[in-house]
Coordinates of C-alpha atoms in Angstrom, one line a residue:
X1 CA -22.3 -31.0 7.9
X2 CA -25.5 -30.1 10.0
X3 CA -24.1 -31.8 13.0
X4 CA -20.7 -29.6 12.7
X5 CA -22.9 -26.2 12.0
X6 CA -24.9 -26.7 15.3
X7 CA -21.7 -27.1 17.3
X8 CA -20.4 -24.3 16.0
X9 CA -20.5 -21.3 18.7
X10 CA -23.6 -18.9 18.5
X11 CA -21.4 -15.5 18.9
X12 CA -19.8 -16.6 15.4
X13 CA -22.8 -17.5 13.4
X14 CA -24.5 -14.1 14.7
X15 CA -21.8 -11.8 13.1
X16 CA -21.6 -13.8 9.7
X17 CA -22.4 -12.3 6.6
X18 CA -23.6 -14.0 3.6
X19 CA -20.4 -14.1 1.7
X20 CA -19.3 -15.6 5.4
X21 CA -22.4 -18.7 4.8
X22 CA -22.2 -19.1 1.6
X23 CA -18.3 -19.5 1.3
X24 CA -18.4 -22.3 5.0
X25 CA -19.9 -25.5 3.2
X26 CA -17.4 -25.2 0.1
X27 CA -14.7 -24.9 2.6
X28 CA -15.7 -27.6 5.1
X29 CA -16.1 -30.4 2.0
X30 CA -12.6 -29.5 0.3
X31 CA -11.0 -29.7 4.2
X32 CA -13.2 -33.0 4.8
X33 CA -12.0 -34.5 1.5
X34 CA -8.3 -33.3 2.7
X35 CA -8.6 -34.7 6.6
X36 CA -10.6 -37.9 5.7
X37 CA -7.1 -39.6 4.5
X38 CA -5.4 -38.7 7.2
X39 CA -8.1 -39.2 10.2
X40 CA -8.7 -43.2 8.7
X41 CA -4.1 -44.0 8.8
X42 CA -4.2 -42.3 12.1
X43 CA -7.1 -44.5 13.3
X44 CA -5.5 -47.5 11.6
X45 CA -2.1 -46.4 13.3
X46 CA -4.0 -46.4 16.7
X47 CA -5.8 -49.6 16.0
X48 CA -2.2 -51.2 14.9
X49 CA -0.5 -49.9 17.9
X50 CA -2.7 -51.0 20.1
X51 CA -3.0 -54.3 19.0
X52 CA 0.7 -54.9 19.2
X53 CA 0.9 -53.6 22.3
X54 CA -1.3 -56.1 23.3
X55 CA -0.4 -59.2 21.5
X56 CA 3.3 -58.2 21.1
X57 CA 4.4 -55.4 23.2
X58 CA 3.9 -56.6 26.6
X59 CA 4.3 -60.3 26.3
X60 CA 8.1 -59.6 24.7
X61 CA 8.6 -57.0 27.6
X62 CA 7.5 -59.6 30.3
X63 CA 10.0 -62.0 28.4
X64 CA 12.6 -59.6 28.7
X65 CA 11.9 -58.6 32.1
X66 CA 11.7 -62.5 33.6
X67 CA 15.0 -63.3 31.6
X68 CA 16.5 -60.0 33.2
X69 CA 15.2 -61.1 36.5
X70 CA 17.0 -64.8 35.7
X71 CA 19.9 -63.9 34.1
X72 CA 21.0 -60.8 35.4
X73 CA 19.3 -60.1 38.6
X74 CA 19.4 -63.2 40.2
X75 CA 23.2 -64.4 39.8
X76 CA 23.9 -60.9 40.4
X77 CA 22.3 -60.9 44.3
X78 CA 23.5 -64.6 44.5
X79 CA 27.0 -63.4 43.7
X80 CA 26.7 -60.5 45.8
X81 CA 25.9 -62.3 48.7
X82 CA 27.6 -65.0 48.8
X83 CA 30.9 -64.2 47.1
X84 CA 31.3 -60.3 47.5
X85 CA 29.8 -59.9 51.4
X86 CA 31.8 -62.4 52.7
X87 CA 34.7 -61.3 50.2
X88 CA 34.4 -57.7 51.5
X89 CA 33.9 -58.5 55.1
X90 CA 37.3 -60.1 54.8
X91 CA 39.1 -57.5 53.2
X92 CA 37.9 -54.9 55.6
X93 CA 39.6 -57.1 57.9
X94 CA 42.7 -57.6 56.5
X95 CA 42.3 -53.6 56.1
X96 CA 41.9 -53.2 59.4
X97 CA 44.7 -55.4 60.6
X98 CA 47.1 -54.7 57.8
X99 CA 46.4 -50.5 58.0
X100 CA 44.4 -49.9 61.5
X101 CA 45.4 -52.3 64.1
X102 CA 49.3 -51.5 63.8
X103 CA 48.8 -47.4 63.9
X104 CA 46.3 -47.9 66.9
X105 CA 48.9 -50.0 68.4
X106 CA 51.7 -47.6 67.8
X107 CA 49.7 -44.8 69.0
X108 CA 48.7 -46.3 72.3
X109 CA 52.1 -48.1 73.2
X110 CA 54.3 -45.6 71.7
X111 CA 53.1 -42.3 71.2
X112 CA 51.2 -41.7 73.9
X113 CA 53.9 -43.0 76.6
X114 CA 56.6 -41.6 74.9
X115 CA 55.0 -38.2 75.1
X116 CA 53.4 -38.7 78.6
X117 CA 57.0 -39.8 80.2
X118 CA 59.3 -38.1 77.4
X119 CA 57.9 -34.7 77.0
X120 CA 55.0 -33.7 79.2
X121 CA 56.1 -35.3 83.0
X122 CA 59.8 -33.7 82.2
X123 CA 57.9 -29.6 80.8
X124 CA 55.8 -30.4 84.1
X125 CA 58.6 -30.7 86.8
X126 CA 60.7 -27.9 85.1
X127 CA 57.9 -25.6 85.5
X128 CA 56.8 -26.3 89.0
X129 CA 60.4 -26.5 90.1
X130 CA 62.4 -24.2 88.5
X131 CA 59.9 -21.5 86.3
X132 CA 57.5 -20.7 88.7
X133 CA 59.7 -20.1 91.8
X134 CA 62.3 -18.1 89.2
X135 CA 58.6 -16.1 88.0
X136 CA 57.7 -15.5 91.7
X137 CA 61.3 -14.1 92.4
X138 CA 60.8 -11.6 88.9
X139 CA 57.6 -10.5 89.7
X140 CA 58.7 -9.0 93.7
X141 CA 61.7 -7.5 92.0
X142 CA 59.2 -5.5 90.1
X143 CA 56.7 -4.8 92.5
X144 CA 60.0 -3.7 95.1
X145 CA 62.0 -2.0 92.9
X146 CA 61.1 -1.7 89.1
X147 CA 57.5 0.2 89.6
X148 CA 58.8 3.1 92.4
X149 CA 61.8 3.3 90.2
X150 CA 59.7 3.6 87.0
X151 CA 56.9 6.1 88.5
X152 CA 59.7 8.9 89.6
X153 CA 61.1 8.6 86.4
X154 CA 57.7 9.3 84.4
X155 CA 57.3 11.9 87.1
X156 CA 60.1 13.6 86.2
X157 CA 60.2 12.7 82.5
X158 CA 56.3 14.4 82.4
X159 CA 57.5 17.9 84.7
X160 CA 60.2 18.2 82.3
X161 CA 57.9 18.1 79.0
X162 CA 55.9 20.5 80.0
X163 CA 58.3 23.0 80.9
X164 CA 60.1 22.4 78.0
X165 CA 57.3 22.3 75.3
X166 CA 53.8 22.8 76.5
X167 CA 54.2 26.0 78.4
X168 CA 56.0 27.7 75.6
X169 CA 53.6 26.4 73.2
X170 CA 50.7 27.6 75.2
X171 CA 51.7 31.3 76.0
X172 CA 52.7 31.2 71.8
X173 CA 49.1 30.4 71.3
X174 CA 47.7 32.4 73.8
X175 CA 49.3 36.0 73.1
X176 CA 50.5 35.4 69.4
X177 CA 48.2 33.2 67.4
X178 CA 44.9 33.6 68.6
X179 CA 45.3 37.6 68.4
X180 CA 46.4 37.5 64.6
X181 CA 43.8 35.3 64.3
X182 CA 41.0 37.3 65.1
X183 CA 42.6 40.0 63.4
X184 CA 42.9 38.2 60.0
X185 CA 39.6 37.2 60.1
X186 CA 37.9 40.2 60.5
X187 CA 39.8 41.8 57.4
X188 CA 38.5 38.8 55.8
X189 CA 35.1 39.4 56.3
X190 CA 34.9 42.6 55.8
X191 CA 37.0 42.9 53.1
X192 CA 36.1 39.8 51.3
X193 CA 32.9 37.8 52.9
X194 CA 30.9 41.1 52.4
X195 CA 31.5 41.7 48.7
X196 CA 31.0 38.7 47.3
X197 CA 27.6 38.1 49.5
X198 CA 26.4 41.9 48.3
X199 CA 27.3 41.0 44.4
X200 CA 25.3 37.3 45.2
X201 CA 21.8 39.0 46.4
X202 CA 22.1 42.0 44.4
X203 CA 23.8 41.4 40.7
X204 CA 23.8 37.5 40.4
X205 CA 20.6 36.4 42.1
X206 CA 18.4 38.7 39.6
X207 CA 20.4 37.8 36.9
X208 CA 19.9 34.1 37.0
X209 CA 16.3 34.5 37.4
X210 CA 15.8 36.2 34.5
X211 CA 17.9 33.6 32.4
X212 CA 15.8 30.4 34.2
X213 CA 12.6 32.7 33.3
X214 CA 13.7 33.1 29.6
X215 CA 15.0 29.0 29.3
X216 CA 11.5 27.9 30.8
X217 CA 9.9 30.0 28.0
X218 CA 11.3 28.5 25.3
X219 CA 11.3 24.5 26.6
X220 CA 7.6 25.4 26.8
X221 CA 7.7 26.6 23.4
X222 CA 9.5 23.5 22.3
X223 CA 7.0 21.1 23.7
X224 CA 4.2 22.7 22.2
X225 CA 5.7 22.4 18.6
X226 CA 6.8 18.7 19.7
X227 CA 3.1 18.1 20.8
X228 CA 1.8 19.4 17.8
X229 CA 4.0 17.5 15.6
X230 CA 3.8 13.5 17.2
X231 CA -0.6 14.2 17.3
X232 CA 0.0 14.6 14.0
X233 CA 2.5 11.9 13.0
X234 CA 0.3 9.6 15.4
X235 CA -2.9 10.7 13.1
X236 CA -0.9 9.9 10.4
X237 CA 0.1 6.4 11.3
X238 CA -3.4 6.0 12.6
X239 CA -5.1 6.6 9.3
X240 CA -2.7 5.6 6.8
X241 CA -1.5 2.1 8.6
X242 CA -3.1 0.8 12.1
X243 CA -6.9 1.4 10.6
X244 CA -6.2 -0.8 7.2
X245 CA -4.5 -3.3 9.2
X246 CA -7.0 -3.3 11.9
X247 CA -9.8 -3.6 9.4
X248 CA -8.1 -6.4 7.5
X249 CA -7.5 -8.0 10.7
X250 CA -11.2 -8.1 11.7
X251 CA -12.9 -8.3 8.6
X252 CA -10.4 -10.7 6.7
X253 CA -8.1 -12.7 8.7
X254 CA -10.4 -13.3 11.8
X255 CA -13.1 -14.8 10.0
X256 CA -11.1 -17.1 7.6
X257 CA -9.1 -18.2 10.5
X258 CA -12.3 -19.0 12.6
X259 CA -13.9 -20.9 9.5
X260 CA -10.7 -22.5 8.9
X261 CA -10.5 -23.8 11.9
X262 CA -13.7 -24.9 12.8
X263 CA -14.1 -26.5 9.5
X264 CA -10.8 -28.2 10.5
X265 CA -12.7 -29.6 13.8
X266 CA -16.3 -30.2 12.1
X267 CA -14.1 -32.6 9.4
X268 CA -12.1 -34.1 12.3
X269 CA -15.4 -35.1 13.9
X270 CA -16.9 -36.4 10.6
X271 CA -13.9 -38.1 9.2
X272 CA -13.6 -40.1 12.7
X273 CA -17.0 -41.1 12.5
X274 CA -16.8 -42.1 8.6
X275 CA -13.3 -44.0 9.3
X276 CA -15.2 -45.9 12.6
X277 CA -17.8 -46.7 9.9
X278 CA -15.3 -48.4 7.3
X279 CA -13.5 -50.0 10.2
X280 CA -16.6 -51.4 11.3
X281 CA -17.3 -52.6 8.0
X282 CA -14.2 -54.3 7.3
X283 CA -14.6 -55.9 10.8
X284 CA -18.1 -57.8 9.9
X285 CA -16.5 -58.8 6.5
X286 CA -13.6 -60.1 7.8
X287 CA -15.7 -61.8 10.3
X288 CA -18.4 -63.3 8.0
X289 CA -15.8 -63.7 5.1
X290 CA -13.0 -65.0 7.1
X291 CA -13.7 -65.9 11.0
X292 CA -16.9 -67.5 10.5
X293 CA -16.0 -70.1 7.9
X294 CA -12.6 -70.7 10.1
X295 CA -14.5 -71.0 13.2
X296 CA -17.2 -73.8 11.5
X297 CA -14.3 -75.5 9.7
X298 CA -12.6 -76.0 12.7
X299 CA -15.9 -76.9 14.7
X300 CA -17.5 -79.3 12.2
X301 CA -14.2 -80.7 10.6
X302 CA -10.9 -80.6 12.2
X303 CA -12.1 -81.3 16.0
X304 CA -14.4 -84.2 14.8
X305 CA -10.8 -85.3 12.6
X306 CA -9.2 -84.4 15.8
X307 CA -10.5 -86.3 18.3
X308 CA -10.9 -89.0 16.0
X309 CA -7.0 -89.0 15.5
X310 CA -6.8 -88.5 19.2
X311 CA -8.5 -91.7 20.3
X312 CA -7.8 -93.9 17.0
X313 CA -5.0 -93.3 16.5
X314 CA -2.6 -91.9 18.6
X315 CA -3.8 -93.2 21.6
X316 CA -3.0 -96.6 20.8
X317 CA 0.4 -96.1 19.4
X318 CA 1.3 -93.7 22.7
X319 CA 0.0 -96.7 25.0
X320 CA 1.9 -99.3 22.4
X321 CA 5.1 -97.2 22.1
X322 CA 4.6 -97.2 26.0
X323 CA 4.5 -100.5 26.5
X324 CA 7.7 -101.3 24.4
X325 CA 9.6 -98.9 26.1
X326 CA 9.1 -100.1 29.0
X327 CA 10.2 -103.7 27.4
X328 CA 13.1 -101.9 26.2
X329 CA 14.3 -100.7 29.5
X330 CA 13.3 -104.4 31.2
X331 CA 15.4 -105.6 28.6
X332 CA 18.1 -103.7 29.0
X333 CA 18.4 -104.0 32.1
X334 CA 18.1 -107.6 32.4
X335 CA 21.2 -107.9 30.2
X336 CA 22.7 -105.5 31.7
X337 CA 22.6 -107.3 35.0
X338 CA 23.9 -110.5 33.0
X339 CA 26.8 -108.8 31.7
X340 CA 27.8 -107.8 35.1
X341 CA 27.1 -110.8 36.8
X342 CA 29.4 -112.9 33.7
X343 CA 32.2 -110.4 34.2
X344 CA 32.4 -111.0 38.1
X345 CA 32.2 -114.5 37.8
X346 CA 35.4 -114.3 35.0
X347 CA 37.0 -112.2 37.1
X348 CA 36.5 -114.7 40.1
X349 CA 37.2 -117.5 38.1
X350 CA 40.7 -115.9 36.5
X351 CA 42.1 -114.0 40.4
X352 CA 40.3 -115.9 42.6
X353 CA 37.4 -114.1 45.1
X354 CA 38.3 -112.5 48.3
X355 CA 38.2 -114.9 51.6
X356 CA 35.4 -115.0 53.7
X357 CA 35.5 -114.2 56.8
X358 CA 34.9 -116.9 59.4
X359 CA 31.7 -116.5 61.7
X360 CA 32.5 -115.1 64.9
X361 CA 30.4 -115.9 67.9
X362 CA 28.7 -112.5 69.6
X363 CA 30.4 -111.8 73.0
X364 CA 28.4 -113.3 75.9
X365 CA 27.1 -111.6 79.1
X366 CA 27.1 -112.1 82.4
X367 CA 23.5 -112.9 83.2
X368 CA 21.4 -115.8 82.8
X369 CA 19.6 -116.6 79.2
X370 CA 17.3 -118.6 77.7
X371 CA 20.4 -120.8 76.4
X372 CA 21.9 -121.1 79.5
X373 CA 22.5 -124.8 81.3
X374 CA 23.5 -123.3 84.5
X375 CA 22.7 -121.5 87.1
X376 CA 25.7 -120.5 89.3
X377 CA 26.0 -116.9 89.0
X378 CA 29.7 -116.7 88.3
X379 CA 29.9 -118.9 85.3
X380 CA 28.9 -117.3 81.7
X381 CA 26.3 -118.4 80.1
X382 CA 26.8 -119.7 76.8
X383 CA 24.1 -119.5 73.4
X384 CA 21.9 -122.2 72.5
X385 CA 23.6 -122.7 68.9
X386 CA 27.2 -122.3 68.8
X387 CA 29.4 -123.7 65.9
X388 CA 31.8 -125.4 68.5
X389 CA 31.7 -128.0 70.5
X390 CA 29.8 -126.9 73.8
X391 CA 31.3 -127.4 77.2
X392 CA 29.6 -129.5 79.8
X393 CA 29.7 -127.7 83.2
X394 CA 28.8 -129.6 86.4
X395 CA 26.2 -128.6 87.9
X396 CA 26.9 -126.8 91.7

């Protein structure tokens, strides 16, 4: 309890009051009772998880991952390149020369000539033979005789219009229109304009300043009064709500919160340290009630038994069981061989065995040899052992 009160921050303990002091050691005991339970399964949880990760975890997931990597991964590449790649490379060629090959073929030997000597030589003679000579002939007949023809006619088209319309329509403006004009609009300003901009300054202009004067008055008025009445409303709510809450807030809430939680943290601390303590105390017993007896059993009883068995006992019989294998398989195959070798000879004996072939003396050559009885250069030497009878030659 003294460790979690000196860990506590000074700017809380300063502020505390008594009720504040007196109420924190109650609280921390009830929350360390309440934590203790759950700090010592979490710690057994983490201890349990960790030791199946170790002795369980990772040796199943390197099982899994080498019989991935065996059955799965490696047929899978060995399959893919040797069955697939060369599987694929052939189909792309049969693509090609099923789908490509025949189009490119078409294209080059029949498109492209038929369209060079079908369509574009033919469009190409026509238009240096026959269209450009005809376009040369159209455009001189133009320049000679269409464009003179053309500019007297819009010469006398344009000295027409305006005789016609334009003068007419100019003199109407001049001496008709613009005279009215003038005289229209000086009625209308004096008749009109004048009026209206003497009754503007004069009647309207006053008027509307005295109403804007009389509107600003009262909006003034009105914000006063609306002033008035929210500093009082906001007094109100001041008083009657936000300084109870506020109050409750910092004298109430803050503090049990604060104790709450660092009563949480002090019996997080202490539980840890109290379940590390049991742990540690069910480690030595299990290790001087359990490991230690195991461990001198198997050191001064079962390897002694052990080794005894070991070189007693089954030594001998592996060397003995051994040695009459091995006079098993000689056995075996010594009758085996017998078998083999009675059912030839009945099978000889009933058929009859295949001829042998008769000896055949090796081809001699023409040069002189240790078994040679001549020495004339043009008569073939002949072996020193020969099945038949041997030929005398004279001597030259």
């Amino acid at each position: 309890m003294e460790y979690g009160k000196h860990q506590a921050p000074a700017r809380y303990e300063s502020g505390d009051g008594c009720l504040t002091t007196l109420v924190r050691i109650p609280v921390r005991l009830v929350v360390l009772v309440l934590v203790l339970p759950v700090r010592m399964a979490w710690d057994a949880l983490v201890v349990g998880v960790r030791a199946a990760d170790r002795t369980l975890v990772r040796p199943l997931g390197r099982a899994l991952a080498w019989l991935f990597e065996t059955l799965v991964v490696t047929p899978a590449r060995w399959l893919y390149a040797q069955v697939l790649t060369p599987l694929g490379h052939g189909l792309r060629w049969l693509a090609v020369a099923v789908f490509v090959w025949p189009w490119v073929a078409l294209w080059r030997y029949v498109v492209v000539p038929g369209v060079r000597y079908g369509i574009v030589v033919p469009v190409t003679w026509v238009y240096a033979h026959v269209l450009t000579p005809l376009g040369h002939g159209l455009r001189w007949v133009r320049r000679a005789l269409l464009d003179p023809a053309g500019r007297a006619i819009a010469t006398a088209v344009k000295w027409l219009l305006t005789v016609v319309l334009v003068m007419p329509v100019v003199l109407l403006w001049r001496h008709v229109l613009k005279p009215l004009g003038l005289a229209a609009a000086w009625l209308a300003e004096h008749l009109i304009v004048l009026p209206l901009v003497w009754t503007y300054r004069e009647l309207l202009t006053p008027l509307g300043h005295g109403i804007a004067w009389l509107l600003d008055l009262l909006v003034r008025a009105v914000e006063a009064a609306c002033r008035g009445l929210g500093a009082a409303v906001r007094w109100l709510v001041t008083v009657l709500l936000v300084t109870p809450v506020v109050w409750v807030y910092r004298r109430i809430l803050t503090p049990v919160g604060r104790e709450t939680a660092a009563a949480f943290g002090v019996a997080w601390r202490v539980a840890g340290f109290l379940s590390r303590a049991v742990g540690r105390a069910l480690a030595w017993l299990a290790r001087h009630l359990v490991a230690a007896p195991v461990a001198w059993a198997y050191r001064t009883v079962c390897t002694p038994v052990g080794h005894f068995l070991r070189d007693a006992v089954f030594a001998p019989a592996g060397r003995v069981a051994r040695a009459v294998g091995r006079t098993a398989r000689q056995t075996l195959r010594t009758a085996r061989e017998t078998v083999r070798q009675a059912r030839r000879d009945a099978w000889r004996a009933l058929v009859g065995g295949p001829r042998e072939p008769e000896p055949r003396e090796p081809g001699s050559v023409l040069a002189r040899t240790l078994g040679s009885t001549t020495t004339v250069p043009s008569v073939a030497p002949e072996p020193e052992i020969s099945l038949r009878k041997e030929k005398s030659v004279p001597q030259g």
